[in-house]
């Protein structure tokens, strides 16, 4: 891509279906930055960001913001083996820098074909402009300039939206207590079922580690990113490059 031809038009995130469903412990303390001490931070879990993004992508396609086939949309899961990923500028944070620890988080990235415009990030839980250019989102939310301890490194599973709609399923079991009760009121709509009848495979999407990341971004590997059920996993240093090399 040659560069941005125009600034993205900011939209009101409240226009989209969003269930801010998570549990947190306000007393959680951790040290994930090498050059800083222990921080008091929220640990967010029992999220339904995957369902929010599923519905977001559907809406973007239906209202003409994205292609009707959703071919320009990608669902991106962010997590790691520890299931603790620091992200900045998040609405759920009570800190000035907006940082929280998610067990996993899900966003949508729009990469318009045959366009010089930069990929856009749609993050319903972010305080940044909605949408935001991918480059600025990485700078502000991922904060690659900060040195993290290895166990807090963020990995990104990139799945083409049409395949996500076909294969993804969640019966919301991760939102329940051991006795089967809900940790909070679940979303009002029915759980998402895959086209083949599978009821739950969320764990397959959020399972990722450094060993899963691509060794290179050659054309064959990049093409595979839009043809596999679970997409591909990349590091934060590969994220922007992958979107520039998609066919």
Backbone as CSV, one residue per row, in Angstrom:
resi,resn,N_x,N_y,N_z,CA_x,CA_y,CA_z,C_x,C_y,C_z
1,UNK,0.831,-1.187,0.000,0.000,0.000,0.000,0.870,1.244,0.000
2,UNK,0.445,2.265,-0.701,1.277,3.444,-0.829,1.082,4.437,0.283
3,UNK,-0.001,4.311,1.061,-0.213,5.238,2.156,-1.668,5.609,2.291
4,UNK,-1.948,6.429,3.290,-3.315,6.818,3.570,-3.733,7.931,2.625
5,UNK,-4.890,7.772,1.996,-5.379,8.791,1.084,-6.328,9.750,1.770
6,UNK,-6.958,9.320,2.850,-7.875,10.187,3.586,-8.017,9.674,4.998
7,UNK,-8.392,10.569,5.898,-8.573,10.183,7.286,-9.878,9.405,7.440
8,UNK,-9.888,8.350,8.249,-11.130,7.615,8.471,-12.143,8.486,9.198
9,UNK,-13.402,8.308,8.865,-14.460,9.065,9.516,-14.827,8.368,10.816
10,UNK,-14.681,9.082,11.932,-14.980,8.496,13.234,-16.477,8.226,13.350
11,UNK,-16.816,7.084,13.940,-18.202,6.703,14.140,-18.476,6.563,15.629
12,UNK,-19.741,6.551,15.985,-20.152,6.403,17.376,-20.255,4.915,17.696
13,UNK,-19.366,4.426,18.560,-19.347,2.999,18.885,-20.640,2.536,19.542
14,UNK,-21.380,3.460,20.161,-22.615,3.071,20.841,-23.715,2.683,19.853
15,UNK,-23.503,2.956,18.570,-24.480,2.556,17.557,-24.453,1.050,17.315
16,UNK,-23.421,0.386,17.792,-23.246,-1.033,17.531,-23.552,-1.849,18.785
17,UNK,-24.035,-3.074,18.566,-24.305,-3.990,19.670,-23.023,-4.238,20.452
18,UNK,-23.059,-3.988,21.754,-21.868,-4.183,22.575,-22.288,-4.562,23.981
19,UNK,-21.950,-5.772,24.375,-22.213,-6.219,25.739,-20.904,-6.135,26.513
20,UNK,-20.746,-5.134,27.383,-19.489,-4.988,28.144,-19.438,-6.001,29.278
21,UNK,-19.301,-7.265,28.897,-19.444,-8.382,29.828,-18.066,-8.861,30.255
22,UNK,-17.669,-8.519,31.475,-16.417,-9.029,31.997,-16.404,-8.911,33.514
23,UNK,-15.523,-9.665,34.101,-15.315,-9.627,35.541,-13.912,-9.104,35.788
24,UNK,-13.729,-8.335,36.846,-12.387,-7.863,37.134,-12.136,-7.811,38.636
25,UNK,-10.853,-7.827,38.986,-10.435,-7.642,40.367,-9.642,-6.351,40.443
26,UNK,-10.170,-5.354,41.130,-9.516,-4.050,41.171,-8.253,-4.052,42.019
27,UNK,-8.032,-5.127,42.798,-6.862,-5.175,43.672,-5.713,-5.988,43.074
28,UNK,-5.879,-6.407,41.816,-4.851,-7.217,41.176,-3.584,-6.385,40.969
29,UNK,-2.447,-6.922,41.380,-1.177,-6.226,41.203,-0.217,-7.119,40.434
30,UNK,0.543,-6.514,39.533,1.468,-7.298,38.731,2.605,-6.429,38.233
31,UNK,3.633,-7.071,37.747,4.767,-6.377,37.132,4.973,-7.001,35.760
32,UNK,4.536,-6.289,34.712,4.683,-6.823,33.362,5.622,-5.994,32.501
33,UNK,5.950,-4.776,32.961,6.893,-3.930,32.238,8.268,-4.034,32.881
34,UNK,9.270,-4.301,32.076,10.616,-4.510,32.598,11.143,-3.279,33.321
35,UNK,10.835,-2.087,32.790,11.424,-0.870,33.345,10.533,-0.160,34.359
36,UNK,9.448,-0.803,34.805,8.575,-0.210,35.810,8.342,-1.204,36.944
37,UNK,7.906,-0.686,38.087,7.632,-1.542,39.226,6.260,-2.181,39.149
38,UNK,5.793,-2.675,40.284,4.491,-3.330,40.356,3.386,-2.303,40.136
39,UNK,2.412,-2.652,39.291,1.293,-1.770,38.992,-0.001,-2.370,39.519
40,UNK,-0.879,-1.515,40.012,-2.221,-1.945,40.374,-3.073,-1.818,39.121
41,UNK,-3.692,-2.913,38.724,-4.324,-2.937,37.412,-5.508,-3.886,37.415
42,UNK,-6.478,-3.612,36.563,-7.625,-4.501,36.420,-7.268,-5.693,35.547
43,UNK,-7.680,-6.867,35.994,-7.567,-8.077,35.187,-8.964,-8.415,34.703
44,UNK,-9.179,-8.348,33.380,-10.503,-8.577,32.809,-10.599,-9.985,32.246
45,UNK,-11.691,-10.651,32.544,-11.891,-12.012,32.058,-13.381,-12.251,31.849
46,UNK,-13.744,-13.464,31.444,-15.136,-13.800,31.130,-15.711,-12.819,30.107
47,UNK,-14.911,-12.478,29.128,-15.314,-11.498,28.123,-16.235,-12.118,27.086
48,UNK,-17.017,-11.272,26.411,-17.753,-11.740,25.231,-17.400,-10.844,24.049
49,UNK,-16.146,-10.376,24.027,-15.721,-9.505,22.931,-15.785,-10.222,21.593
50,UNK,-15.660,-11.561,21.604,-15.759,-12.306,20.349,-17.161,-12.208,19.756
51,UNK,-18.185,-12.209,20.606,-19.553,-12.059,20.115,-19.808,-10.624,19.666
52,UNK,-19.271,-9.667,20.416,-19.421,-8.268,20.025,-18.822,-8.018,18.640
53,UNK,-17.651,-8.588,18.390,-16.990,-8.383,17.101,-17.713,-9.149,15.994
54,UNK,-18.229,-10.316,16.305,-19.038,-11.073,15.342,-20.197,-10.200,14.844
55,UNK,-20.920,-9.590,15.775,-22.059,-8.748,15.414,-21.612,-7.444,14.758
56,UNK,-20.484,-6.903,15.212,-19.941,-5.688,14.609,-19.644,-5.911,13.133
57,UNK,-18.959,-7.002,12.823,-18.622,-7.300,11.430,-19.882,-7.451,10.586
58,UNK,-20.868,-8.151,11.115,-22.131,-8.318,10.396,-22.759,-6.958,10.082
59,UNK,-22.743,-6.066,11.074,-23.352,-4.748,10.897,-22.589,-3.907,9.885
60,UNK,-21.264,-3.939,9.940,-20.459,-3.177,8.988,-20.742,-3.618,7.554
61,UNK,-20.968,-4.908,7.368,-21.271,-5.426,6.032,-22.681,-5.043,5.595
62,UNK,-23.609,-5.101,6.528,-25.005,-4.820,6.200,-25.255,-3.347,5.894
63,UNK,-24.506,-2.447,6.562,-24.765,-1.020,6.345,-23.854,-0.380,5.305
64,UNK,-23.055,-1.203,4.617,-22.254,-0.700,3.512,-20.906,-0.125,3.876
65,UNK,-20.543,-0.144,5.151,-19.221,0.341,5.550,-18.144,-0.630,5.077
66,UNK,-18.475,-1.914,5.057,-17.582,-2.956,4.550,-18.241,-3.630,3.348
67,UNK,-17.482,-4.475,2.666,-18.030,-5.218,1.538,-19.197,-6.090,2.001
68,UNK,-20.174,-6.271,1.139,-21.347,-7.066,1.494,-20.967,-8.493,1.867
69,UNK,-19.878,-8.987,1.284,-19.410,-10.345,1.574,-18.494,-10.397,2.794
70,UNK,-18.182,-9.238,3.350,-17.253,-9.117,4.488,-15.834,-9.552,4.129
71,UNK,-15.512,-9.555,2.845,-14.194,-10.020,2.417,-13.068,-9.081,2.823
72,UNK,-13.403,-7.854,3.207,-12.369,-6.905,3.626,-12.222,-6.834,5.144
73,UNK,-12.885,-7.737,5.863,-12.835,-7.728,7.321,-12.094,-8.947,7.868
74,UNK,-11.378,-8.721,8.962,-10.639,-9.780,9.635,-10.887,-9.680,11.136
75,UNK,-11.144,-10.813,11.751,-11.328,-10.881,13.198,-9.973,-11.222,13.810
76,UNK,-9.563,-10.428,14.796,-8.233,-10.595,15.386,-8.370,-10.876,16.885
77,UNK,-7.933,-12.068,17.290,-7.891,-12.451,18.701,-6.512,-12.105,19.252
78,UNK,-6.479,-11.508,20.431,-5.222,-11.120,21.072,-5.111,-11.869,22.396
79,UNK,-4.056,-12.662,22.565,-3.885,-13.394,23.814,-2.455,-13.919,23.906
80,UNK,-2.222,-14.809,24.862,-0.934,-15.491,25.015,-1.146,-16.714,25.910
81,UNK,-0.079,-17.454,26.175,-0.205,-18.660,26.998,-0.638,-18.344,28.423
82,UNK,-0.174,-17.235,28.954,-0.485,-16.853,30.326,-1.917,-16.350,30.469
83,UNK,-2.546,-16.016,29.342,-3.881,-15.411,29.328,-3.901,-14.112,30.138
84,UNK,-2.847,-13.320,29.940,-2.757,-11.987,30.532,-2.049,-11.082,29.532
85,UNK,-2.836,-10.273,28.813,-2.262,-9.406,27.790,-2.552,-7.942,28.127
86,UNK,-1.518,-7.130,28.300,-1.728,-5.709,28.593,-2.081,-4.932,27.329
87,UNK,-3.171,-4.169,27.414,-3.586,-3.278,26.335,-3.918,-1.921,26.938
88,UNK,-3.554,-0.869,26.237,-3.767,0.488,26.716,-5.011,1.118,26.079
89,UNK,-5.458,2.217,26.667,-6.607,2.986,26.166,-7.876,2.136,26.094
90,UNK,-8.145,1.407,27.164,-9.343,0.580,27.236,-10.381,1.227,28.159
91,UNK,-11.632,1.190,27.744,-12.711,1.849,28.483,-12.868,1.311,29.901
92,UNK,-12.560,0.050,30.109,-12.771,-0.573,31.414,-11.726,-0.170,32.448
93,UNK,-10.669,0.481,32.013,-9.594,0.849,32.930,-9.982,2.048,33.787
94,UNK,-9.433,2.100,34.996,-9.602,3.270,35.863,-8.307,4.073,35.946
95,UNK,-7.304,3.669,35.192,-6.021,4.349,35.181,-5.994,5.430,34.104
96,UNK,-5.165,6.437,34.290,-5.057,7.526,33.321,-4.560,7.035,31.966
97,UNK,-3.701,6.001,31.979,-3.172,5.485,30.719,-4.097,4.457,30.071
98,UNK,-5.178,4.097,30.772,-6.166,3.187,30.202,-5.716,1.753,30.060
99,UNK,-4.669,1.349,30.781,-4.159,-0.008,30.615,-4.954,-0.999,31.466
100,UNK,-5.203,-2.165,30.895,-5.811,-3.291,31.603,-5.097,-4.563,31.162
101,UNK,-5.343,-5.642,31.876,-4.894,-6.967,31.451,-6.121,-7.766,31.038
102,UNK,-6.189,-8.133,29.777,-7.250,-9.012,29.297,-6.752,-10.458,29.326
103,UNK,-7.658,-11.410,29.567,-7.274,-12.801,29.335,-7.181,-13.032,27.823
104,UNK,-8.091,-12.420,27.088,-7.999,-12.329,25.637,-8.875,-11.168,25.212
105,UNK,-8.604,-10.635,24.054,-9.406,-9.535,23.531,-9.606,-9.770,22.039
106,UNK,-10.687,-9.217,21.488,-10.997,-9.420,20.075,-11.333,-8.082,19.432
107,UNK,-10.753,-7.845,18.273,-11.007,-6.631,17.512,-11.298,-7.003,16.061
108,UNK,-11.751,-6.036,15.298,-11.946,-6.212,13.859,-10.968,-5.302,13.131
109,UNK,-10.326,-5.829,12.100,-9.461,-5.015,11.242,-10.039,-5.040,9.829
110,UNK,-10.200,-3.854,9.269,-10.728,-3.724,7.909,-9.598,-3.354,6.967
111,UNK,-9.398,-4.189,5.975,-8.367,-3.938,4.968,-9.062,-3.896,3.614
112,UNK,-9.273,-2.688,3.108,-10.002,-2.518,1.857,-9.132,-2.906,0.673
113,UNK,-9.658,-3.777,-0.168,-8.933,-4.204,-1.352,-8.904,-3.077,-2.383
114,UNK,-7.853,-3.077,-3.186,-7.704,-2.094,-4.258,-7.860,-0.674,-3.730
115,UNK,-7.237,-0.422,-2.594,-7.313,0.899,-1.982,-5.968,1.247,-1.365
116,UNK,-5.632,2.538,-1.394,-4.393,2.998,-0.782,-4.586,3.358,0.689
117,UNK,-5.803,3.235,1.177,-6.065,3.607,2.559,-5.478,2.576,3.517
118,UNK,-5.094,3.052,4.685,-4.497,2.181,5.692,-5.567,1.293,6.327
119,UNK,-5.210,0.066,6.726,-6.172,-0.775,7.448,-6.707,-0.058,8.679
120,UNK,-7.963,-0.331,8.996,-8.621,0.309,10.130,-8.929,-0.715,11.212
121,UNK,-8.813,-0.284,12.464,-9.132,-1.140,13.606,-10.444,-0.679,14.222
122,UNK,-11.353,-1.624,14.394,-12.620,-1.380,15.073,-12.563,-2.095,16.420
123,UNK,-12.389,-1.329,17.492,-12.294,-1.886,18.845,-13.373,-1.235,19.701
124,UNK,-14.407,-1.985,20.005,-15.540,-1.457,20.763,-15.185,-1.116,22.208
125,UNK,-14.074,-1.633,22.703,-13.684,-1.405,24.094,-12.592,-0.357,24.245
126,UNK,-12.238,0.310,23.155,-11.150,1.278,23.171,-11.668,2.707,23.305
127,UNK,-10.845,3.562,23.908,-11.170,4.986,23.989,-10.598,5.757,22.803
128,UNK,-9.883,5.083,21.926,-9.337,5.722,20.731,-10.456,5.964,19.717
129,UNK,-10.200,6.783,18.690,-11.217,6.992,17.656,-11.703,5.666,17.083
130,UNK,-12.960,5.630,16.716,-13.609,4.408,16.242,-14.111,4.631,14.827
131,UNK,-13.422,4.084,13.793,-12.233,3.225,13.881,-10.948,4.043,13.977
132,UNK,-9.839,3.338,14.185,-8.515,3.960,14.220,-7.622,3.321,13.162
133,UNK,-6.731,4.098,12.540,-5.752,3.494,11.633,-4.929,2.445,12.376
134,UNK,-4.614,1.367,11.703,-3.891,0.273,12.346,-2.577,0.738,12.966
135,UNK,-1.843,1.580,12.259,-0.540,2.027,12.770,-0.681,2.766,14.093
136,UNK,-1.652,3.670,14.181,-1.824,4.421,15.426,-2.382,3.526,16.528
137,UNK,-3.220,2.555,16.161,-3.751,1.627,17.158,-2.622,0.805,17.770
138,UNK,-1.724,0.321,16.930,-0.584,-0.448,17.433,0.260,0.413,18.369
139,UNK,0.528,1.645,17.957,1.349,2.539,18.776,0.702,2.831,20.121
140,UNK,-0.598,3.127,20.118,-1.282,3.569,21.327,-1.783,2.419,22.203
141,UNK,-2.244,1.346,21.598,-2.862,0.252,22.359,-1.882,-0.870,22.671
142,UNK,-1.055,-1.226,21.707,-0.076,-2.297,21.916,1.175,-1.765,22.612
143,UNK,1.490,-0.499,22.372,2.658,0.148,22.982,3.931,-0.685,22.768
144,UNK,4.325,-0.915,21.510,5.499,-1.760,21.247,6.810,-1.189,21.776
145,UNK,6.829,0.108,22.105,8.063,0.710,22.626,8.348,0.281,24.062
146,UNK,7.329,-0.232,24.758,7.524,-0.711,26.121,8.086,-2.130,26.098
147,UNK,9.045,-2.388,26.963,9.606,-3.730,27.081,8.796,-4.546,28.078
148,UNK,8.231,-5.653,27.597,7.433,-6.525,28.450,8.224,-7.768,28.816
149,UNK,7.918,-8.333,29.982,8.449,-9.649,30.292,7.866,-10.645,29.290
150,UNK,8.634,-11.684,28.988,8.282,-12.601,27.901,6.881,-13.181,28.036
151,UNK,6.459,-13.493,29.266,5.161,-14.152,29.442,3.980,-13.227,29.163
152,UNK,4.238,-11.919,29.009,3.159,-10.970,28.722,3.147,-10.512,27.261
153,UNK,3.990,-11.100,26.431,3.995,-10.728,25.022,2.639,-11.029,24.392
154,UNK,2.187,-10.147,23.498,0.891,-10.313,22.853,1.042,-11.036,21.514
155,UNK,0.138,-11.980,21.263,0.084,-12.663,19.981,-1.294,-12.442,19.367
156,UNK,-1.350,-12.510,18.037,-2.549,-12.110,17.312,-2.965,-13.211,16.341
157,UNK,-4.150,-13.756,16.557,-4.701,-14.735,15.622,-5.623,-13.993,14.659
158,UNK,-5.273,-14.012,13.386,-6.008,-13.264,12.370,-6.839,-14.233,11.539
159,UNK,-8.155,-14.022,11.565,-9.094,-14.923,10.889,-9.947,-14.108,9.920
160,UNK,-10.045,-14.563,8.680,-10.876,-13.874,7.696,-12.336,-13.954,8.143
161,UNK,-13.026,-12.823,8.133,-14.390,-12.760,8.668,-15.345,-13.777,8.040
162,UNK,-15.345,-13.982,6.710,-16.272,-14.979,6.153,-16.071,-16.377,6.745
163,UNK,-14.815,-16.745,7.023,-14.550,-18.044,7.640,-14.952,-18.046,9.109
164,UNK,-14.781,-16.916,9.763,-15.194,-16.794,11.161,-16.698,-16.996,11.289
165,UNK,-17.464,-16.383,10.407,-18.919,-16.542,10.436,-19.318,-18.004,10.226
166,UNK,-18.567,-18.700,9.411,-18.901,-20.088,9.078,-18.558,-21.056,10.205
167,UNK,-17.418,-20.850,10.848,-16.897,-21.869,11.766,-17.012,-21.544,13.249
168,UNK,-17.087,-20.271,13.624,-17.023,-19.928,15.047,-18.300,-20.311,15.791
169,UNK,-18.116,-20.744,17.047,-19.254,-21.080,17.903,-18.888,-20.840,19.361
170,UNK,-19.868,-20.402,20.135,-19.655,-20.222,21.572,-20.961,-20.441,22.314
171,UNK,-20.945,-21.380,23.257,-22.129,-21.594,24.092,-22.010,-20.841,25.420
172,UNK,-20.963,-19.992,25.519,-20.759,-19.105,26.669,-20.406,-19.847,27.953
173,UNK,-19.858,-21.028,27.838,-19.506,-21.788,29.036,-18.433,-21.079,29.860
174,UNK,-17.609,-20.257,29.189,-16.554,-19.534,29.907,-17.113,-18.390,30.745
175,UNK,-18.398,-18.105,30.607,-19.032,-17.036,31.365,-19.813,-17.566,32.567
176,UNK,-19.632,-18.848,32.882,-20.403,-19.452,33.966,-19.514,-19.860,35.138
177,UNK,-20.126,-19.876,36.311,-19.473,-20.377,37.511,-19.456,-21.909,37.461
178,UNK,-18.644,-22.556,38.301,-18.616,-24.025,38.321,-19.981,-24.667,38.549
179,UNK,-20.881,-23.966,39.256,-22.204,-24.535,39.514,-23.186,-24.297,38.366
180,UNK,-22.706,-23.660,37.283,-23.557,-23.430,36.123,-24.254,-22.090,36.098
181,UNK,-24.152,-21.314,37.168,-24.785,-19.994,37.201,-23.934,-18.987,36.430
182,UNK,-24.574,-17.924,35.954,-23.871,-16.896,35.200,-23.079,-15.990,36.138
183,UNK,-21.889,-15.584,35.707,-21.119,-14.620,36.489,-21.752,-13.239,36.412
184,UNK,-22.503,-12.985,35.346,-23.271,-11.752,35.164,-24.336,-12.044,34.118
185,UNK,-25.246,-11.109,33.934,-26.318,-11.309,32.971,-25.739,-11.496,31.568
186,UNK,-26.037,-12.605,30.884,-25.479,-12.846,29.547,-26.139,-11.951,28.504
187,UNK,-25.554,-11.858,27.318,-26.173,-11.080,26.241,-27.588,-11.579,25.955
188,UNK,-28.469,-10.701,25.475,-29.879,-11.065,25.294,-30.161,-11.955,24.089
189,UNK,-29.221,-12.042,23.160,-29.446,-12.825,21.950,-28.926,-14.255,22.135
190,UNK,-29.315,-15.137,21.228,-28.939,-16.544,21.320,-27.436,-16.737,21.086
191,UNK,-26.829,-17.746,21.707,-25.410,-18.037,21.466,-25.156,-18.333,19.987
192,UNK,-23.927,-18.100,19.560,-23.542,-18.309,18.161,-23.223,-19.785,17.936
193,UNK,-23.833,-20.361,16.908,-23.614,-21.762,16.542,-22.968,-21.799,15.160
194,UNK,-21.949,-22.642,14.989,-21.277,-22.759,13.692,-22.215,-23.375,12.663
195,UNK,-21.918,-23.146,11.396,-22.780,-23.650,10.333,-22.856,-25.172,10.315
196,UNK,-21.815,-25.844,10.821,-21.840,-27.308,10.843,-22.448,-27.860,12.130
197,UNK,-23.003,-26.975,12.964,-23.674,-27.415,14.174,-22.818,-27.440,15.424
198,UNK,-21.527,-27.164,15.298,-20.653,-27.105,16.467,-21.155,-26.019,17.414
199,UNK,-21.177,-26.335,18.720,-21.718,-25.400,19.704,-20.668,-24.547,20.393
200,UNK,-19.430,-25.046,20.450,-18.409,-24.275,21.171,-17.008,-24.639,20.693
201,UNK,-16.274,-23.640,20.234,-14.870,-23.843,19.865,-14.029,-22.605,20.165
202,UNK,-14.521,-21.749,21.050,-13.802,-20.520,21.393,-12.370,-20.800,21.824
203,UNK,-12.165,-21.874,22.574,-10.828,-22.177,23.093,-9.805,-22.361,21.975
204,UNK,-10.253,-22.821,20.806,-9.338,-23.001,19.680,-8.828,-21.657,19.164
205,UNK,-9.651,-20.645,19.263,-9.285,-19.329,18.745,-8.381,-18.554,19.700
206,UNK,-8.551,-18.759,20.988,-7.766,-17.979,21.948,-6.490,-18.696,22.388
207,UNK,-6.297,-19.939,21.946,-5.068,-20.666,22.266,-3.962,-20.216,21.323
208,UNK,-2.918,-19.605,21.865,-1.806,-19.158,21.021,-0.573,-18.905,21.872
209,UNK,0.578,-19.095,21.237,1.856,-18.883,21.913,2.889,-18.482,20.877
210,UNK,4.080,-18.174,21.339,5.145,-17.789,20.427,5.473,-18.873,19.420
211,UNK,5.295,-20.131,19.820,5.592,-21.247,18.923,4.631,-21.310,17.741
212,UNK,3.482,-20.646,17.860,2.475,-20.679,16.794,2.680,-19.598,15.740
213,UNK,3.535,-18.620,16.019,3.666,-17.486,15.108,4.355,-17.882,13.808
214,UNK,4.044,-17.147,12.755,4.625,-17.420,11.446,6.127,-17.174,11.461
215,UNK,6.854,-18.035,10.771,8.303,-17.858,10.681,8.668,-16.832,9.620
216,UNK,7.746,-16.613,8.678,7.976,-15.610,7.635,6.637,-15.172,7.071
217,UNK,6.672,-14.085,6.319,5.456,-13.572,5.685,5.577,-13.678,4.167
218,UNK,6.002,-14.844,3.702,6.104,-15.057,2.265,4.697,-15.151,1.663
219,UNK,4.555,-14.937,0.358,3.228,-14.909,-0.276,2.375,-16.140,-0.001
220,UNK,2.979,-17.321,-0.016,2.210,-18.543,0.216,1.636,-18.575,1.631
221,UNK,2.452,-18.163,2.588,2.000,-18.152,3.978,0.905,-17.121,4.190
222,UNK,1.073,-15.960,3.591,0.083,-14.899,3.739,-1.248,-15.312,3.114
223,UNK,-1.189,-15.961,1.965,-2.414,-16.437,1.319,-3.153,-17.414,2.220
224,UNK,-2.394,-18.216,2.959,-3.006,-19.179,3.876,-3.787,-18.482,4.981
225,UNK,-3.429,-17.228,5.255,-4.096,-16.486,6.320,-5.579,-16.306,6.053
226,UNK,-5.967,-16.281,4.792,-7.377,-16.071,4.483,-8.057,-17.346,3.991
227,UNK,-7.402,-18.477,4.164,-7.995,-19.731,3.696,-8.124,-20.785,4.786
228,UNK,-7.591,-20.525,5.979,-7.657,-21.495,7.061,-8.731,-21.119,8.073
229,UNK,-9.378,-22.126,8.611,-10.439,-21.919,9.601,-9.987,-21.041,10.758
230,UNK,-8.800,-21.315,11.289,-8.294,-20.579,12.447,-7.288,-19.502,12.063
231,UNK,-7.171,-19.211,10.771,-6.275,-18.158,10.337,-4.830,-18.445,10.680
232,UNK,-4.092,-17.396,11.008,-2.684,-17.533,11.366,-2.397,-16.690,12.601
233,UNK,-1.311,-17.032,13.288,-0.892,-16.300,14.479,0.388,-15.538,14.163
234,UNK,0.421,-14.257,14.544,1.607,-13.433,14.325,1.959,-12.700,15.613
235,UNK,3.180,-12.197,15.662,3.619,-11.366,16.778,3.254,-9.914,16.487
236,UNK,3.449,-9.035,17.470,3.106,-7.629,17.240,4.022,-6.993,16.197
237,UNK,5.226,-7.539,16.026,6.136,-6.990,15.023,5.736,-7.398,13.605
238,UNK,4.917,-8.438,13.473,4.481,-8.914,12.162,3.092,-8.409,11.776
239,UNK,2.372,-7.869,12.746,0.956,-7.564,12.547,0.713,-6.627,11.373
240,UNK,1.362,-5.487,11.354,1.129,-4.523,10.283,1.619,-5.049,8.940
241,UNK,2.750,-5.738,8.940,3.284,-6.282,7.690,2.316,-7.268,7.056
242,UNK,1.675,-8.092,7.873,0.762,-9.083,7.327,-0.363,-8.415,6.542
243,UNK,-0.905,-7.333,7.079,-2.031,-6.684,6.407,-1.609,-5.957,5.134
244,UNK,-0.354,-5.572,5.040,0.107,-4.948,3.801,0.365,-5.983,2.714
245,UNK,0.516,-7.255,3.097,0.859,-8.298,2.133,-0.303,-9.217,1.776
246,UNK,-1.468,-8.962,2.351,-2.623,-9.776,1.990,-2.981,-9.561,0.527
247,UNK,-3.362,-10.624,-0.198,-3.700,-10.475,-1.622,-4.985,-9.677,-1.815
